[in-house]
């Protein structure tokens, strides 16, 4: 994998290749999503005259200095990262989402949410964990700081909303391109006024899955732990792990928000199984398998 410079979070110029003239309306939809959500993305749009085989993808990746987006003939938007197309691919999670429950999903054991819960996934990424959280019937607000990722998520939500089996779940997701810390600060400021007016919004669970140093998923001595998949490899080009101070800020402000309700608010943090604790803070309880660990901070 290349050690490319990180893609900025402000004003990104992207090349968008689409492969069929009939997709012009889908390209318009993407432009509308960018405008509607005020994403700081400028698209340089090009109709690609031939099928984009792997060799061409690799060439494009190597020669372009801008991030490349591809709209395929099934209207799937993907990002070409090191010659590999990466996309949320939510349909591939169908089985997992349908059968998700506290027995099968460690995340749901840790989060203990119900269909009435209000959840914030503050580090949405490809949105896979958000889908598991929303499979319970809960409303999930997905925060993603990186505009390119936010566009991939919004385009996937739009595409999946056309599939009858997915419509209800899609309607429970709200995707926002924002840095979690600024969003939390705004929520806290709003709640000060809302408490005065007896109209405070309750957030039951905040889920954090921040980036982690690339070489830390496996134990260096035993080789145990998770291998980094293509989605995670791609994310490492977009986002850096937080500093210790940022970890503390994230955890503290998340805890402050879930403690505003009268209920059993909790912050759940995902880590590679062998990773140190977020902000060195001891959780109330942890759940783990051989790859990942969920640390629960209860209020
Ligand atoms: C490890 S990934 C999350 C993967 C995600 N749980 C999934 O299921 O696909 C972390 C993501 O959080 C985003 N992120 C990191 N810090 C953030 C912050 N402070 N605010 C919003 N998004 C953040 C990164 O851009 C990256 O996309």
mmCIF file of N, CA and C in Angstrom, residues 117-240:
data_model
loop_
_atom_site.group_PDB
_atom_site.id
_atom_site.type_symbol
_atom_site.label_atom_id
_atom_site.label_comp_id
_atom_site.label_asym_id
_atom_site.label_seq_id
_atom_site.Cartn_x
_atom_site.Cartn_y
_atom_site.Cartn_z
ATOM 1 N N UNK A 117 -34.470 3.432 20.940
ATOM 2 C CA UNK A 117 -33.228 4.145 21.273
ATOM 3 C C UNK A 117 -32.848 5.161 20.214
ATOM 4 N N UNK A 118 -32.134 6.172 20.688
ATOM 5 C CA UNK A 118 -31.526 7.152 19.782
ATOM 6 C C UNK A 118 -30.027 6.964 19.878
ATOM 7 N N UNK A 119 -29.433 6.716 18.723
ATOM 8 C CA UNK A 119 -28.022 6.327 18.700
ATOM 9 C C UNK A 119 -27.245 7.275 17.791
ATOM 10 N N UNK A 120 -26.015 7.604 18.191
ATOM 11 C CA UNK A 120 -25.115 8.334 17.292
ATOM 12 C C UNK A 120 -23.916 7.434 17.006
ATOM 13 N N UNK A 121 -23.696 7.151 15.725
ATOM 14 C CA UNK A 121 -22.448 6.502 15.322
ATOM 15 C C UNK A 121 -21.536 7.649 14.896
ATOM 16 N N UNK A 122 -20.603 8.003 15.791
ATOM 17 C CA UNK A 122 -19.843 9.243 15.591
ATOM 18 C C UNK A 122 -18.685 9.087 14.615
ATOM 19 N N UNK A 123 -18.393 7.864 14.205
ATOM 20 C CA UNK A 123 -17.283 7.613 13.268
ATOM 21 C C UNK A 123 -17.792 6.615 12.220
ATOM 22 N N UNK A 124 -18.625 7.101 11.314
ATOM 23 C CA UNK A 124 -19.439 6.187 10.488
ATOM 24 C C UNK A 124 -18.630 5.325 9.530
ATOM 25 N N UNK A 125 -17.551 5.852 8.938
ATOM 26 C CA UNK A 125 -16.752 5.049 8.000
ATOM 27 C C UNK A 125 -17.605 4.548 6.850
ATOM 28 N N UNK A 126 -17.600 3.238 6.609
ATOM 29 C CA UNK A 126 -18.418 2.672 5.527
ATOM 30 C C UNK A 126 -19.843 2.365 5.993
ATOM 31 N N UNK A 127 -20.129 2.638 7.261
ATOM 32 C CA UNK A 127 -21.500 2.522 7.746
ATOM 33 C C UNK A 127 -21.920 1.106 8.104
ATOM 34 N N UNK A 128 -20.968 0.169 8.122
ATOM 35 C CA UNK A 128 -21.362 -1.219 8.389
ATOM 36 C C UNK A 128 -21.891 -1.380 9.806
ATOM 37 N N UNK A 129 -21.203 -0.776 10.761
ATOM 38 C CA UNK A 129 -21.674 -0.893 12.144
ATOM 39 C C UNK A 129 -22.985 -0.129 12.343
ATOM 40 N N UNK A 130 -23.151 0.973 11.608
ATOM 41 C CA UNK A 130 -24.424 1.714 11.708
ATOM 42 C C UNK A 130 -25.592 0.816 11.292
ATOM 43 N N UNK A 131 -25.378 0.004 10.261
ATOM 44 C CA UNK A 131 -26.475 -0.872 9.812
ATOM 45 C C UNK A 131 -26.845 -1.871 10.901
ATOM 46 N N UNK A 132 -25.827 -2.403 11.580
ATOM 47 C CA UNK A 132 -26.103 -3.358 12.663
ATOM 48 C C UNK A 132 -26.873 -2.642 13.784
ATOM 49 N N UNK A 133 -26.450 -1.417 14.101
ATOM 50 C CA UNK A 133 -27.141 -0.656 15.158
ATOM 51 C C UNK A 133 -28.586 -0.379 14.742
ATOM 52 N N UNK A 134 -28.787 -0.015 13.475
ATOM 53 C CA UNK A 134 -30.137 0.335 13.003
ATOM 54 C C UNK A 134 -31.007 -0.903 12.796
ATOM 55 N N UNK A 135 -30.391 -2.092 12.727
ATOM 56 C CA UNK A 135 -31.188 -3.316 12.528
ATOM 57 C C UNK A 135 -32.129 -3.550 13.702
ATOM 58 N N UNK A 136 -31.862 -2.911 14.847
ATOM 59 C CA UNK A 136 -32.686 -3.078 16.045
ATOM 60 C C UNK A 136 -33.979 -2.257 15.975
ATOM 61 N N UNK A 137 -34.056 -1.383 14.979
ATOM 62 C CA UNK A 137 -35.214 -0.488 14.893
ATOM 63 C C UNK A 137 -34.878 0.905 15.400
ATOM 64 N N UNK A 138 -33.654 1.063 15.938
ATOM 65 C CA UNK A 138 -33.259 2.372 16.487
ATOM 66 C C UNK A 138 -32.953 3.367 15.370
ATOM 67 N N UNK A 139 -33.098 4.651 15.717
ATOM 68 C CA UNK A 139 -32.700 5.735 14.801
ATOM 69 C C UNK A 139 -31.199 5.936 14.974
ATOM 70 N N UNK A 140 -30.477 5.997 13.885
ATOM 71 C CA UNK A 140 -29.022 6.154 13.984
ATOM 72 C C UNK A 140 -28.563 7.386 13.202
ATOM 73 N N UNK A 141 -27.936 8.311 13.919
ATOM 74 C CA UNK A 141 -27.321 9.468 13.255
ATOM 75 C C UNK A 141 -25.869 9.112 12.989
ATOM 76 N N UNK A 142 -25.480 9.192 11.724
ATOM 77 C CA UNK A 142 -24.128 8.775 11.336
ATOM 78 C C UNK A 142 -23.283 10.020 11.051
ATOM 79 N N UNK A 143 -22.202 10.185 11.815
ATOM 80 C CA UNK A 143 -21.324 11.340 11.606
ATOM 81 C C UNK A 143 -20.062 10.874 10.870
ATOM 82 N N UNK A 144 -19.707 11.583 9.837
ATOM 83 C CA UNK A 144 -18.480 11.242 9.111
ATOM 84 C C UNK A 144 -17.781 12.541 8.724
ATOM 85 N N UNK A 145 -16.531 12.665 9.172
ATOM 86 C CA UNK A 145 -15.791 13.910 8.942
ATOM 87 C C UNK A 145 -15.287 14.048 7.505
ATOM 88 N N UNK A 146 -15.077 12.944 6.827
ATOM 89 C CA UNK A 146 -14.423 12.985 5.518
ATOM 90 C C UNK A 146 -15.512 13.095 4.424
ATOM 91 N N UNK A 147 -15.536 14.222 3.683
ATOM 92 C CA UNK A 147 -16.601 14.431 2.699
ATOM 93 C C UNK A 147 -16.715 13.311 1.655
ATOM 94 N N UNK A 148 -15.557 12.780 1.256
ATOM 95 C CA UNK A 148 -15.591 11.696 0.260
ATOM 96 C C UNK A 148 -16.351 10.480 0.799
ATOM 97 N N UNK A 149 -16.078 10.145 2.056
ATOM 98 C CA UNK A 149 -16.787 9.019 2.676
ATOM 99 C C UNK A 149 -18.266 9.356 2.842
ATOM 100 N N UNK A 150 -18.544 10.619 3.240
ATOM 101 C CA UNK A 150 -19.948 11.013 3.430
ATOM 102 C C UNK A 150 -20.702 10.878 2.104
ATOM 103 N N UNK A 151 -20.051 11.236 0.988
ATOM 104 C CA UNK A 151 -20.718 11.112 -0.309
ATOM 105 C C UNK A 151 -20.972 9.636 -0.648
ATOM 106 N N UNK A 152 -19.985 8.782 -0.364
ATOM 107 C CA UNK A 152 -20.189 7.346 -0.632
ATOM 108 C C UNK A 152 -21.383 6.824 0.177
ATOM 109 N N UNK A 153 -21.484 7.288 1.439
ATOM 110 C CA UNK A 153 -22.588 6.833 2.306
ATOM 111 C C UNK A 153 -23.934 7.343 1.793
ATOM 112 N N UNK A 154 -23.965 8.627 1.430
ATOM 113 C CA UNK A 154 -25.234 9.216 0.968
ATOM 114 C C UNK A 154 -25.689 8.560 -0.332
ATOM 115 N N UNK A 155 -24.723 8.287 -1.222
ATOM 116 C CA UNK A 155 -25.081 7.662 -2.498
ATOM 117 C C UNK A 155 -25.581 6.239 -2.258
ATOM 118 N N UNK A 156 -24.964 5.563 -1.283
ATOM 119 C CA UNK A 156 -25.396 4.189 -0.979
ATOM 120 C C UNK A 156 -26.796 4.200 -0.352
ATOM 121 N N UNK A 157 -27.035 5.175 0.512
ATOM 122 C CA UNK A 157 -28.365 5.254 1.134
ATOM 123 C C UNK A 157 -29.428 5.513 0.057
ATOM 124 N N UNK A 158 -29.080 6.391 -0.885
ATOM 125 C CA UNK A 158 -30.033 6.704 -1.950
ATOM 126 C C UNK A 158 -30.315 5.458 -2.817
ATOM 127 N N UNK A 159 -29.240 4.744 -3.163
ATOM 128 C CA UNK A 159 -29.388 3.552 -4.016
ATOM 129 C C UNK A 159 -30.188 2.465 -3.283
ATOM 130 N N UNK A 160 -29.850 2.237 -2.003
ATOM 131 C CA UNK A 160 -30.517 1.164 -1.254
ATOM 132 C C UNK A 160 -31.973 1.518 -0.930
ATOM 133 N N UNK A 161 -32.273 2.804 -0.869
ATOM 134 C CA UNK A 161 -33.652 3.210 -0.563
ATOM 135 C C UNK A 161 -34.607 2.845 -1.697
ATOM 136 N N UNK A 162 -34.067 2.502 -2.854
ATOM 137 C CA UNK A 162 -34.950 2.097 -3.957
ATOM 138 C C UNK A 162 -35.309 0.610 -3.844
ATOM 139 N N UNK A 163 -34.662 -0.115 -2.917
ATOM 140 C CA UNK A 163 -34.936 -1.552 -2.774
ATOM 141 C C UNK A 163 -35.963 -1.758 -1.657
ATOM 142 N N UNK A 164 -37.126 -2.326 -1.973
ATOM 143 C CA UNK A 164 -38.210 -2.420 -0.979
ATOM 144 C C UNK A 164 -37.771 -3.012 0.356
ATOM 145 N N UNK A 165 -36.934 -4.059 0.346
ATOM 146 C CA UNK A 165 -36.537 -4.708 1.613
ATOM 147 C C UNK A 165 -35.703 -3.809 2.516
ATOM 148 N N UNK A 166 -35.119 -2.775 1.946
ATOM 149 C CA UNK A 166 -34.186 -1.945 2.707
ATOM 150 C C UNK A 166 -34.780 -0.590 3.101
ATOM 151 N N UNK A 167 -35.960 -0.271 2.548
ATOM 152 C CA UNK A 167 -36.457 1.102 2.709
ATOM 153 C C UNK A 167 -36.610 1.530 4.170
ATOM 154 N N UNK A 168 -37.190 0.638 4.991
ATOM 155 C CA UNK A 168 -37.441 1.037 6.388
ATOM 156 C C UNK A 168 -36.129 1.319 7.098
ATOM 157 N N UNK A 169 -35.188 0.404 6.907
ATOM 158 C CA UNK A 169 -33.904 0.592 7.597
ATOM 159 C C UNK A 169 -33.217 1.872 7.120
ATOM 160 N N UNK A 170 -33.278 2.110 5.805
ATOM 161 C CA UNK A 170 -32.635 3.323 5.264
ATOM 162 C C UNK A 170 -33.251 4.587 5.864
ATOM 163 N N UNK A 171 -34.572 4.540 6.121
ATOM 164 C CA UNK A 171 -35.240 5.741 6.626
ATOM 165 C C UNK A 171 -34.834 6.039 8.075
ATOM 166 N N UNK A 172 -34.193 5.078 8.743
ATOM 167 C CA UNK A 172 -33.765 5.307 10.131
ATOM 168 C C UNK A 172 -32.344 5.874 10.223
ATOM 169 N N UNK A 173 -31.695 6.032 9.057
ATOM 170 C CA UNK A 173 -30.312 6.536 9.061
ATOM 171 C C UNK A 173 -30.268 7.994 8.646
ATOM 172 N N UNK A 174 -29.525 8.775 9.421
ATOM 173 C CA UNK A 174 -29.295 10.164 9.015
ATOM 174 C C UNK A 174 -27.784 10.374 8.927
ATOM 175 N N UNK A 175 -27.336 10.755 7.727
ATOM 176 C CA UNK A 175 -25.888 10.876 7.496
ATOM 177 C C UNK A 175 -25.492 12.352 7.507
ATOM 178 N N UNK A 176 -24.501 12.692 8.320
ATOM 179 C CA UNK A 176 -24.069 14.095 8.394
ATOM 180 C C UNK A 176 -22.557 14.169 8.222
ATOM 181 N N UNK A 177 -22.124 15.042 7.313
ATOM 182 C CA UNK A 177 -20.687 15.260 7.121
ATOM 183 C C UNK A 177 -20.214 16.308 8.131
ATOM 184 N N UNK A 178 -19.661 15.818 9.228
ATOM 185 C CA UNK A 178 -19.261 16.746 10.296
ATOM 186 C C UNK A 178 -18.194 16.075 11.167
ATOM 187 N N UNK A 179 -17.391 16.885 11.808
ATOM 188 C CA UNK A 179 -16.468 16.346 12.792
ATOM 189 C C UNK A 179 -17.259 16.100 14.083
ATOM 190 N N UNK A 180 -17.093 14.920 14.652
ATOM 191 C CA UNK A 180 -17.901 14.539 15.814
ATOM 192 C C UNK A 180 -17.760 15.541 16.956
ATOM 193 N N UNK A 181 -16.542 16.053 17.152
ATOM 194 C CA UNK A 181 -16.346 16.963 18.280
ATOM 195 C C UNK A 181 -17.163 18.244 18.117
ATOM 196 N N UNK A 182 -17.218 18.781 16.878
ATOM 197 C CA UNK A 182 -18.039 19.997 16.705
ATOM 198 C C UNK A 182 -19.517 19.665 16.847
ATOM 199 N N UNK A 183 -19.921 18.481 16.371
ATOM 200 C CA UNK A 183 -21.336 18.096 16.500
ATOM 201 C C UNK A 183 -21.714 17.966 17.984
ATOM 202 N N UNK A 184 -20.822 17.327 18.768
ATOM 203 C CA UNK A 184 -21.104 17.163 20.204
ATOM 204 C C UNK A 184 -21.196 18.534 20.883
ATOM 205 N N UNK A 185 -20.278 19.439 20.499
ATOM 206 C CA UNK A 185 -20.273 20.778 21.124
ATOM 207 C C UNK A 185 -21.603 21.474 20.833
ATOM 208 N N UNK A 186 -22.096 21.315 19.590
ATOM 209 C CA UNK A 186 -23.362 21.963 19.216
ATOM 210 C C UNK A 186 -24.526 21.339 20.011
ATOM 211 N N UNK A 187 -24.499 19.996 20.116
ATOM 212 C CA UNK A 187 -25.566 19.315 20.872
ATOM 213 C C UNK A 187 -25.606 19.788 22.315
ATOM 214 N N UNK A 188 -24.418 19.953 22.898
ATOM 215 C CA UNK A 188 -24.356 20.372 24.305
ATOM 216 C C UNK A 188 -24.886 21.785 24.475
ATOM 217 N N UNK A 189 -24.512 22.659 23.527
ATOM 218 C CA UNK A 189 -24.985 24.046 23.612
ATOM 219 C C UNK A 189 -26.513 24.070 23.469
ATOM 220 N N UNK A 190 -27.041 23.281 22.532
ATOM 221 C CA UNK A 190 -28.501 23.256 22.324
ATOM 222 C C UNK A 190 -29.210 22.727 23.560
ATOM 223 N N UNK A 191 -28.579 21.716 24.212
ATOM 224 C CA UNK A 191 -29.299 21.091 25.324
ATOM 225 C C UNK A 191 -29.383 22.019 26.528
ATOM 226 N N UNK A 192 -28.422 22.937 26.655
ATOM 227 C CA UNK A 192 -28.493 23.893 27.771
ATOM 228 C C UNK A 192 -29.799 24.689 27.650
ATOM 229 N N UNK A 193 -30.100 25.159 26.440
ATOM 230 C CA UNK A 193 -31.344 25.903 26.226
ATOM 231 C C UNK A 193 -32.560 24.998 26.346
ATOM 232 N N UNK A 194 -32.429 23.774 25.762
ATOM 233 C CA UNK A 194 -33.578 22.864 25.757
ATOM 234 C C UNK A 194 -33.977 22.451 27.167
ATOM 235 N N UNK A 195 -32.955 22.268 28.059
ATOM 236 C CA UNK A 195 -33.267 21.871 29.443
ATOM 237 C C UNK A 195 -34.109 22.965 30.100
ATOM 238 N N UNK A 196 -33.726 24.234 29.815
ATOM 239 C CA UNK A 196 -34.491 25.360 30.385
ATOM 240 C C UNK A 196 -35.941 25.276 29.939
ATOM 241 N N UNK A 197 -36.139 24.848 28.680
ATOM 242 C CA UNK A 197 -37.508 24.805 28.138
ATOM 243 C C UNK A 197 -38.135 23.411 28.266
ATOM 244 N N UNK A 198 -37.485 22.527 29.018
ATOM 245 C CA UNK A 198 -37.977 21.160 29.196
ATOM 246 C C UNK A 198 -38.126 20.390 27.894
ATOM 247 N N UNK A 199 -37.218 20.615 26.967
ATOM 248 C CA UNK A 199 -37.360 19.994 25.655
ATOM 249 C C UNK A 199 -36.035 19.332 25.242
ATOM 250 N N UNK A 200 -35.309 18.787 26.250
ATOM 251 C CA UNK A 200 -33.981 18.235 25.940
ATOM 252 C C UNK A 200 -34.103 16.930 25.156
ATOM 253 N N UNK A 201 -33.260 16.782 24.113
ATOM 254 C CA UNK A 201 -33.253 15.533 23.339
ATOM 255 C C UNK A 201 -32.328 14.552 24.045
ATOM 256 N N UNK A 202 -32.756 13.299 24.104
ATOM 257 C CA UNK A 202 -31.942 12.308 24.795
ATOM 258 C C UNK A 202 -31.193 11.466 23.757
ATOM 259 N N UNK A 203 -29.902 11.301 23.982
ATOM 260 C CA UNK A 203 -29.129 10.368 23.161
ATOM 261 C C UNK A 203 -28.791 9.187 24.063
ATOM 262 N N UNK A 204 -29.223 7.992 23.654
ATOM 263 C CA UNK A 204 -29.032 6.833 24.528
ATOM 264 C C UNK A 204 -27.635 6.231 24.394
ATOM 265 N N UNK A 205 -27.175 6.134 23.150
ATOM 266 C CA UNK A 205 -25.884 5.473 22.936
ATOM 267 C C UNK A 205 -25.048 6.266 21.933
ATOM 268 N N UNK A 206 -23.783 6.463 22.275
ATOM 269 C CA UNK A 206 -22.839 7.000 21.287
ATOM 270 C C UNK A 206 -21.802 5.915 21.025
ATOM 271 N N UNK A 207 -21.615 5.647 19.743
ATOM 272 C CA UNK A 207 -20.683 4.599 19.335
ATOM 273 C C UNK A 207 -19.458 5.243 18.696
ATOM 274 N N UNK A 208 -18.275 4.839 19.147
ATOM 275 C CA UNK A 208 -17.024 5.393 18.617
ATOM 276 C C UNK A 208 -16.145 4.269 18.075
ATOM 277 N N UNK A 209 -15.751 4.416 16.827
ATOM 278 C CA UNK A 209 -14.800 3.458 16.240
ATOM 279 C C UNK A 209 -13.736 4.269 15.509
ATOM 280 N N UNK A 210 -12.900 4.980 16.287
ATOM 281 C CA UNK A 210 -11.923 5.852 15.634
ATOM 282 C C UNK A 210 -10.824 5.045 14.941
ATOM 283 N N UNK A 211 -10.060 5.716 14.083
ATOM 284 C CA UNK A 211 -8.968 5.045 13.379
ATOM 285 C C UNK A 211 -7.943 4.571 14.396
ATOM 286 N N UNK A 212 -7.190 3.575 13.965
ATOM 287 C CA UNK A 212 -6.194 2.984 14.836
ATOM 288 C C UNK A 212 -4.919 2.831 14.022
ATOM 289 N N UNK A 213 -3.705 2.987 14.603
ATOM 290 C CA UNK A 213 -2.493 2.845 13.784
ATOM 291 C C UNK A 213 -2.524 1.534 12.991
ATOM 292 N N UNK A 214 -2.121 1.647 11.716
ATOM 293 C CA UNK A 214 -2.266 0.540 10.768
ATOM 294 C C UNK A 214 -1.571 -0.746 11.201
ATOM 295 N N UNK A 215 -0.454 -0.576 11.931
ATOM 296 C CA UNK A 215 0.317 -1.769 12.283
ATOM 297 C C UNK A 215 -0.124 -2.361 13.627
ATOM 298 N N UNK A 216 -1.260 -1.876 14.156
ATOM 299 C CA UNK A 216 -1.597 -2.298 15.513
ATOM 300 C C UNK A 216 -2.737 -3.304 15.573
ATOM 301 N N UNK A 217 -3.172 -3.789 14.431
ATOM 302 C CA UNK A 217 -4.301 -4.713 14.481
ATOM 303 C C UNK A 217 -3.856 -6.110 14.897
ATOM 304 N N UNK A 218 -2.538 -6.393 14.676
ATOM 305 C CA UNK A 218 -2.041 -7.710 15.052
ATOM 306 C C UNK A 218 -0.976 -7.574 16.118
ATOM 307 N N UNK A 219 -0.939 -8.544 17.011
ATOM 308 C CA UNK A 219 0.093 -8.549 18.029
ATOM 309 C C UNK A 219 1.439 -8.842 17.356
ATOM 310 N N UNK A 220 2.437 -7.976 17.604
ATOM 311 C CA UNK A 220 3.691 -8.116 16.863
ATOM 312 C C UNK A 220 4.424 -9.424 17.206
ATOM 313 N N UNK A 221 4.212 -9.936 18.412
ATOM 314 C CA UNK A 221 4.952 -11.162 18.778
ATOM 315 C C UNK A 221 4.218 -12.407 18.302
ATOM 316 N N UNK A 222 2.900 -12.452 18.564
ATOM 317 C CA UNK A 222 2.173 -13.696 18.279
ATOM 318 C C UNK A 222 1.542 -13.687 16.892
ATOM 319 N N UNK A 223 1.415 -12.512 16.270
ATOM 320 C CA UNK A 223 0.741 -12.426 14.970
ATOM 321 C C UNK A 223 -0.761 -12.561 15.108
ATOM 322 N N UNK A 224 -1.255 -12.642 16.359
ATOM 323 C CA UNK A 224 -2.706 -12.788 16.569
ATOM 324 C C UNK A 224 -3.417 -11.452 16.362
ATOM 325 N N UNK A 225 -4.693 -11.520 16.062
ATOM 326 C CA UNK A 225 -5.463 -10.285 15.892
ATOM 327 C C UNK A 225 -5.996 -10.202 14.471
ATOM 328 N N UNK A 226 -6.673 -9.108 14.187
ATOM 329 C CA UNK A 226 -7.364 -9.004 12.895
ATOM 330 C C UNK A 226 -6.417 -8.577 11.784
ATOM 331 N N UNK A 227 -6.616 -9.135 10.582
ATOM 332 C CA UNK A 227 -5.902 -8.637 9.406
ATOM 333 C C UNK A 227 -6.651 -7.405 8.910
ATOM 334 N N UNK A 228 -5.918 -6.466 8.296
ATOM 335 C CA UNK A 228 -6.574 -5.256 7.818
ATOM 336 C C UNK A 228 -7.194 -5.532 6.462
ATOM 337 N N UNK A 229 -8.524 -5.384 6.351
ATOM 338 C CA UNK A 229 -9.221 -5.644 5.097
ATOM 339 C C UNK A 229 -9.115 -4.455 4.149
ATOM 340 N N UNK A 230 -9.700 -4.625 2.922
ATOM 341 C CA UNK A 230 -9.521 -3.560 1.923
ATOM 342 C C UNK A 230 -10.244 -2.272 2.325
ATOM 343 N N UNK A 231 -11.382 -2.398 3.013
ATOM 344 C CA UNK A 231 -12.088 -1.191 3.446
ATOM 345 C C UNK A 231 -11.233 -0.395 4.433
ATOM 346 N N UNK A 232 -10.639 -1.120 5.371
ATOM 347 C CA UNK A 232 -9.854 -0.433 6.399
ATOM 348 C C UNK A 232 -8.568 0.138 5.806
ATOM 349 N N UNK A 233 -7.969 -0.619 4.872
ATOM 350 C CA UNK A 233 -6.753 -0.098 4.204
ATOM 351 C C UNK A 233 -7.055 1.220 3.524
ATOM 352 N N UNK A 234 -8.198 1.278 2.836
ATOM 353 C CA UNK A 234 -8.576 2.496 2.120
ATOM 354 C C UNK A 234 -8.793 3.631 3.115
ATOM 355 N N UNK A 235 -9.456 3.327 4.225
ATOM 356 C CA UNK A 235 -9.735 4.380 5.213
ATOM 357 C C UNK A 235 -8.450 5.000 5.755
ATOM 358 N N UNK A 236 -7.399 4.198 5.808
ATOM 359 C CA UNK A 236 -6.138 4.739 6.314
ATOM 360 C C UNK A 236 -5.565 5.818 5.408
ATOM 361 N N UNK A 237 -6.047 5.892 4.153
ATOM 362 C CA UNK A 237 -5.600 6.983 3.278
ATOM 363 C C UNK A 237 -6.384 8.258 3.536
ATOM 364 N N UNK A 238 -7.514 8.119 4.193
ATOM 365 C CA UNK A 238 -8.404 9.265 4.392
ATOM 366 C C UNK A 238 -8.294 9.871 5.777
ATOM 367 N N UNK A 239 -8.032 9.054 6.744
ATOM 368 C CA UNK A 239 -8.135 9.541 8.121
ATOM 369 C C UNK A 239 -6.981 9.029 8.967
ATOM 370 N N UNK A 240 -6.567 9.861 9.904
ATOM 371 C CA UNK A 240 -5.463 9.468 10.804
ATOM 372 C C UNK A 240 -6.037 9.067 12.159
#
